[in-house]
Structure formats: C-alpha cells, structure tokens
C-alpha cells in the first residue's frame, strides 16, 4: 500500500486481536487462532481478517477498495475483481437487502456486510488445510 501512496497502518494493540489504526481509529483487525493449548502457540496463526469499510472522509473512501484488493490478492491472487463483483462490494447499483454475503475462492472464504455496529465490513477466513491418514488434503474453515 505504501507504493500506492497510502499511509501505513499502525499497530494499536499487540495481542490475539491485533488491531491497526489509521487516524487513531480501528481499520483492520488481524486475529489469531484461539484454539491452541497455549497463547504462545496461537500467536501469529491467522484465523480472520476484518476490514472496517466505514468511509470517514475522501482518503478512506479511496483507500477502502485498495485494501480490499490487497487482502484478496494475499489469499486468491488475481481474483479481486471476481470476489468484489460477487459480493457487490462498492456496487452503487446494488438493489438487494443489506445483509451478509459470502463467497469462497481457493483457500479463503470472503464476506461483506454489516458489522456488529451496522457499518460495512469486509473480511476473510483463511481455510486450514490438513492432511488425513490417506495423505489426501481436506479443508476445514478455521
């Protein structure tokens, strides 16, 4: 994002819910797995990313689509346009209800809809890939 001229996000809180800030407000949450036996083992194992899409001013309105694209490209390279289209993110002509919408690509489940405080939120749940006894891969959402 620095290459595109957007300010860096700063760490607000260093624990299992690592929240980042822009203009002293939470913007991006990167949460770790909490199902590990000890906090030390859990730290750094990504389980969920949340991006607050409430547009506070022109800068944030311009940044939101860029951050959504960057997050999608982390998990599903080249699929940002498809994911954004399927979820109707930033679609000014959307006539459907204001509700949670989901789609998945590769190793991730993406969603868009109202947050707990009814502001728009985009998020991704990476899918944890595990090998079973037959050496096949099976997936389970984390």
mmCIF file of C-alpha atoms in Angstrom:
data_model
loop_
_atom_site.group_PDB
_atom_site.id
_atom_site.type_symbol
_atom_site.label_atom_id
_atom_site.label_comp_id
_atom_site.label_asym_id
_atom_site.label_seq_id
_atom_site.Cartn_x
_atom_site.Cartn_y
_atom_site.Cartn_z
ATOM 1 C CA UNK A 1 0.000 0.000 0.000
ATOM 2 C CA UNK A 2 2.955 2.312 0.558
ATOM 3 C CA UNK A 3 3.773 2.009 -3.154
ATOM 4 C CA UNK A 4 0.336 3.473 -3.928
ATOM 5 C CA UNK A 5 0.924 6.405 -1.596
ATOM 6 C CA UNK A 6 -1.352 5.355 1.257
ATOM 7 C CA UNK A 7 -0.246 5.814 4.868
ATOM 8 C CA UNK A 8 0.987 2.818 6.819
ATOM 9 C CA UNK A 9 -1.370 1.222 9.305
ATOM 10 C CA UNK A 10 -0.040 1.327 12.848
ATOM 11 C CA UNK A 11 -0.346 -1.382 15.445
ATOM 12 C CA UNK A 12 -2.802 -0.379 18.173
ATOM 13 C CA UNK A 13 -2.792 -3.484 20.304
ATOM 14 C CA UNK A 14 -0.392 -6.436 20.290
ATOM 15 C CA UNK A 15 -2.399 -9.429 21.466
ATOM 16 C CA UNK A 16 -4.689 -12.036 19.886
ATOM 17 C CA UNK A 17 -6.825 -9.366 18.212
ATOM 18 C CA UNK A 18 -4.200 -7.220 16.540
ATOM 19 C CA UNK A 19 -5.984 -4.027 15.553
ATOM 20 C CA UNK A 20 -4.423 -1.488 13.282
ATOM 21 C CA UNK A 21 -5.120 2.191 13.080
ATOM 22 C CA UNK A 22 -5.449 4.971 10.603
ATOM 23 C CA UNK A 23 -6.245 8.374 12.085
ATOM 24 C CA UNK A 24 -6.460 6.795 15.563
ATOM 25 C CA UNK A 25 -9.439 4.606 14.622
ATOM 26 C CA UNK A 26 -9.508 0.861 14.091
ATOM 27 C CA UNK A 27 -9.409 -0.056 10.466
ATOM 28 C CA UNK A 28 -8.058 -3.566 10.052
ATOM 29 C CA UNK A 29 -8.197 -6.445 12.503
ATOM 30 C CA UNK A 30 -5.990 -9.497 12.054
ATOM 31 C CA UNK A 31 -6.985 -12.182 14.526
ATOM 32 C CA UNK A 32 -5.025 -15.275 15.506
ATOM 33 C CA UNK A 33 -6.290 -18.776 16.172
ATOM 34 C CA UNK A 34 -7.516 -19.168 19.712
ATOM 35 C CA UNK A 35 -7.965 -22.941 19.727
ATOM 36 C CA UNK A 36 -4.345 -23.727 20.580
ATOM 37 C CA UNK A 37 -3.447 -25.060 24.009
ATOM 38 C CA UNK A 38 -1.337 -22.058 24.944
ATOM 39 C CA UNK A 39 -1.449 -18.406 23.893
ATOM 40 C CA UNK A 40 2.181 -18.580 22.755
ATOM 41 C CA UNK A 41 1.377 -21.363 20.256
ATOM 42 C CA UNK A 42 -1.657 -19.480 18.965
ATOM 43 C CA UNK A 43 0.030 -16.138 18.301
ATOM 44 C CA UNK A 44 0.641 -15.406 14.631
ATOM 45 C CA UNK A 45 -1.597 -18.154 13.247
ATOM 46 C CA UNK A 46 -4.091 -16.095 11.265
ATOM 47 C CA UNK A 47 -7.743 -17.068 11.603
ATOM 48 C CA UNK A 48 -9.678 -13.990 10.452
ATOM 49 C CA UNK A 49 -9.107 -10.583 8.879
ATOM 50 C CA UNK A 50 -11.721 -7.825 9.243
ATOM 51 C CA UNK A 51 -11.633 -4.528 7.390
ATOM 52 C CA UNK A 52 -13.886 -1.681 8.542
ATOM 53 C CA UNK A 53 -15.252 -0.056 5.369
ATOM 54 C CA UNK A 54 -16.916 2.910 7.038
ATOM 55 C CA UNK A 55 -15.720 5.787 4.838
ATOM 56 C CA UNK A 56 -14.567 8.647 7.036
ATOM 57 C CA UNK A 57 -13.548 11.263 4.519
ATOM 58 C CA UNK A 58 -12.258 11.082 0.972
ATOM 59 C CA UNK A 59 -8.922 9.466 1.865
ATOM 60 C CA UNK A 60 -10.603 6.477 3.491
ATOM 61 C CA UNK A 61 -13.147 6.211 0.664
ATOM 62 C CA UNK A 62 -10.264 5.938 -1.818
ATOM 63 C CA UNK A 63 -8.260 3.540 0.358
ATOM 64 C CA UNK A 64 -11.038 1.028 1.075
ATOM 65 C CA UNK A 65 -11.116 -0.618 -2.398
ATOM 66 C CA UNK A 66 -7.310 -0.770 -2.472
ATOM 67 C CA UNK A 67 -7.147 -2.547 0.887
ATOM 68 C CA UNK A 68 -9.913 -4.965 -0.133
ATOM 69 C CA UNK A 69 -7.972 -5.801 -3.325
ATOM 70 C CA UNK A 70 -4.718 -6.245 -1.398
ATOM 71 C CA UNK A 71 -6.334 -8.615 1.107
ATOM 72 C CA UNK A 72 -7.984 -10.724 -1.607
ATOM 73 C CA UNK A 73 -4.706 -10.914 -3.538
ATOM 74 C CA UNK A 74 -2.970 -12.300 -0.436
ATOM 75 C CA UNK A 75 -5.202 -15.383 -0.464
ATOM 76 C CA UNK A 76 -6.546 -15.606 -4.033
ATOM 77 C CA UNK A 77 -4.143 -13.842 -6.406
ATOM 78 C CA UNK A 78 -5.849 -12.366 -9.449
ATOM 79 C CA UNK A 79 -9.377 -12.929 -8.112
ATOM 80 C CA UNK A 80 -10.035 -9.487 -6.555
ATOM 81 C CA UNK A 81 -12.399 -8.297 -9.298
ATOM 82 C CA UNK A 82 -14.385 -11.547 -9.190
ATOM 83 C CA UNK A 83 -14.704 -11.570 -5.391
ATOM 84 C CA UNK A 84 -15.681 -7.895 -5.262
ATOM 85 C CA UNK A 85 -18.257 -8.423 -8.024
ATOM 86 C CA UNK A 86 -19.797 -11.498 -6.373
ATOM 87 C CA UNK A 87 -20.058 -9.737 -3.013
ATOM 88 C CA UNK A 88 -21.279 -6.484 -4.602
ATOM 89 C CA UNK A 89 -18.668 -4.509 -2.682
ATOM 90 C CA UNK A 90 -18.745 -0.824 -3.680
ATOM 91 C CA UNK A 91 -21.620 -1.609 -6.085
ATOM 92 C CA UNK A 92 -23.697 1.584 -6.071
ATOM 93 C CA UNK A 93 -26.440 -0.131 -8.112
ATOM 94 C CA UNK A 94 -26.981 -2.999 -5.631
ATOM 95 C CA UNK A 95 -30.721 -3.445 -5.054
ATOM 96 C CA UNK A 96 -30.572 -6.400 -2.666
ATOM 97 C CA UNK A 97 -31.015 -6.342 1.106
ATOM 98 C CA UNK A 98 -28.299 -5.060 3.449
ATOM 99 C CA UNK A 99 -27.201 -8.481 4.659
ATOM 100 C CA UNK A 100 -24.096 -10.650 4.924
ATOM 101 C CA UNK A 101 -22.885 -12.063 1.603
ATOM 102 C CA UNK A 102 -20.206 -14.768 1.252
ATOM 103 C CA UNK A 103 -18.121 -16.403 -1.445
ATOM 104 C CA UNK A 104 -15.020 -18.599 -1.495
ATOM 105 C CA UNK A 105 -12.000 -18.954 -3.729
ATOM 106 C CA UNK A 106 -9.079 -21.297 -3.210
ATOM 107 C CA UNK A 107 -8.069 -21.297 0.434
ATOM 108 C CA UNK A 108 -10.308 -18.483 1.665
ATOM 109 C CA UNK A 109 -13.910 -17.585 2.478
ATOM 110 C CA UNK A 110 -14.730 -13.902 1.897
ATOM 111 C CA UNK A 111 -17.661 -11.946 3.262
ATOM 112 C CA UNK A 112 -19.160 -8.475 3.038
ATOM 113 C CA UNK A 113 -21.993 -6.994 5.037
ATOM 114 C CA UNK A 114 -22.951 -5.125 8.181
ATOM 115 C CA UNK A 115 -20.666 -5.374 11.193
ATOM 116 C CA UNK A 116 -21.847 -5.660 14.800
ATOM 117 C CA UNK A 117 -22.333 -1.876 14.813
ATOM 118 C CA UNK A 118 -24.063 -1.884 11.400
ATOM 119 C CA UNK A 119 -21.211 -0.283 9.464
ATOM 120 C CA UNK A 120 -19.912 -2.054 6.329
ATOM 121 C CA UNK A 121 -17.275 -4.716 6.903
ATOM 122 C CA UNK A 122 -15.230 -6.917 4.575
ATOM 123 C CA UNK A 123 -13.475 -9.994 5.874
ATOM 124 C CA UNK A 124 -11.724 -13.221 5.068
ATOM 125 C CA UNK A 125 -11.399 -16.531 6.843
ATOM 126 C CA UNK A 126 -8.401 -18.486 5.581
ATOM 127 C CA UNK A 127 -9.179 -22.199 5.267
ATOM 128 C CA UNK A 128 -6.909 -24.502 7.230
ATOM 129 C CA UNK A 129 -5.644 -27.374 5.099
ATOM 130 C CA UNK A 130 -4.975 -30.633 6.928
ATOM 131 C CA UNK A 131 -3.755 -33.992 5.705
ATOM 132 C CA UNK A 132 -5.757 -37.038 6.699
ATOM 133 C CA UNK A 133 -4.441 -40.579 7.154
ATOM 134 C CA UNK A 134 -4.622 -41.355 3.417
ATOM 135 C CA UNK A 135 -2.374 -38.406 2.591
ATOM 136 C CA UNK A 136 -5.258 -36.516 0.912
ATOM 137 C CA UNK A 137 -5.924 -32.884 1.659
ATOM 138 C CA UNK A 138 -9.185 -31.919 3.269
ATOM 139 C CA UNK A 139 -10.179 -28.456 4.322
ATOM 140 C CA UNK A 140 -11.860 -27.075 7.383
ATOM 141 C CA UNK A 141 -12.674 -23.431 7.998
ATOM 142 C CA UNK A 142 -10.757 -22.008 10.889
#
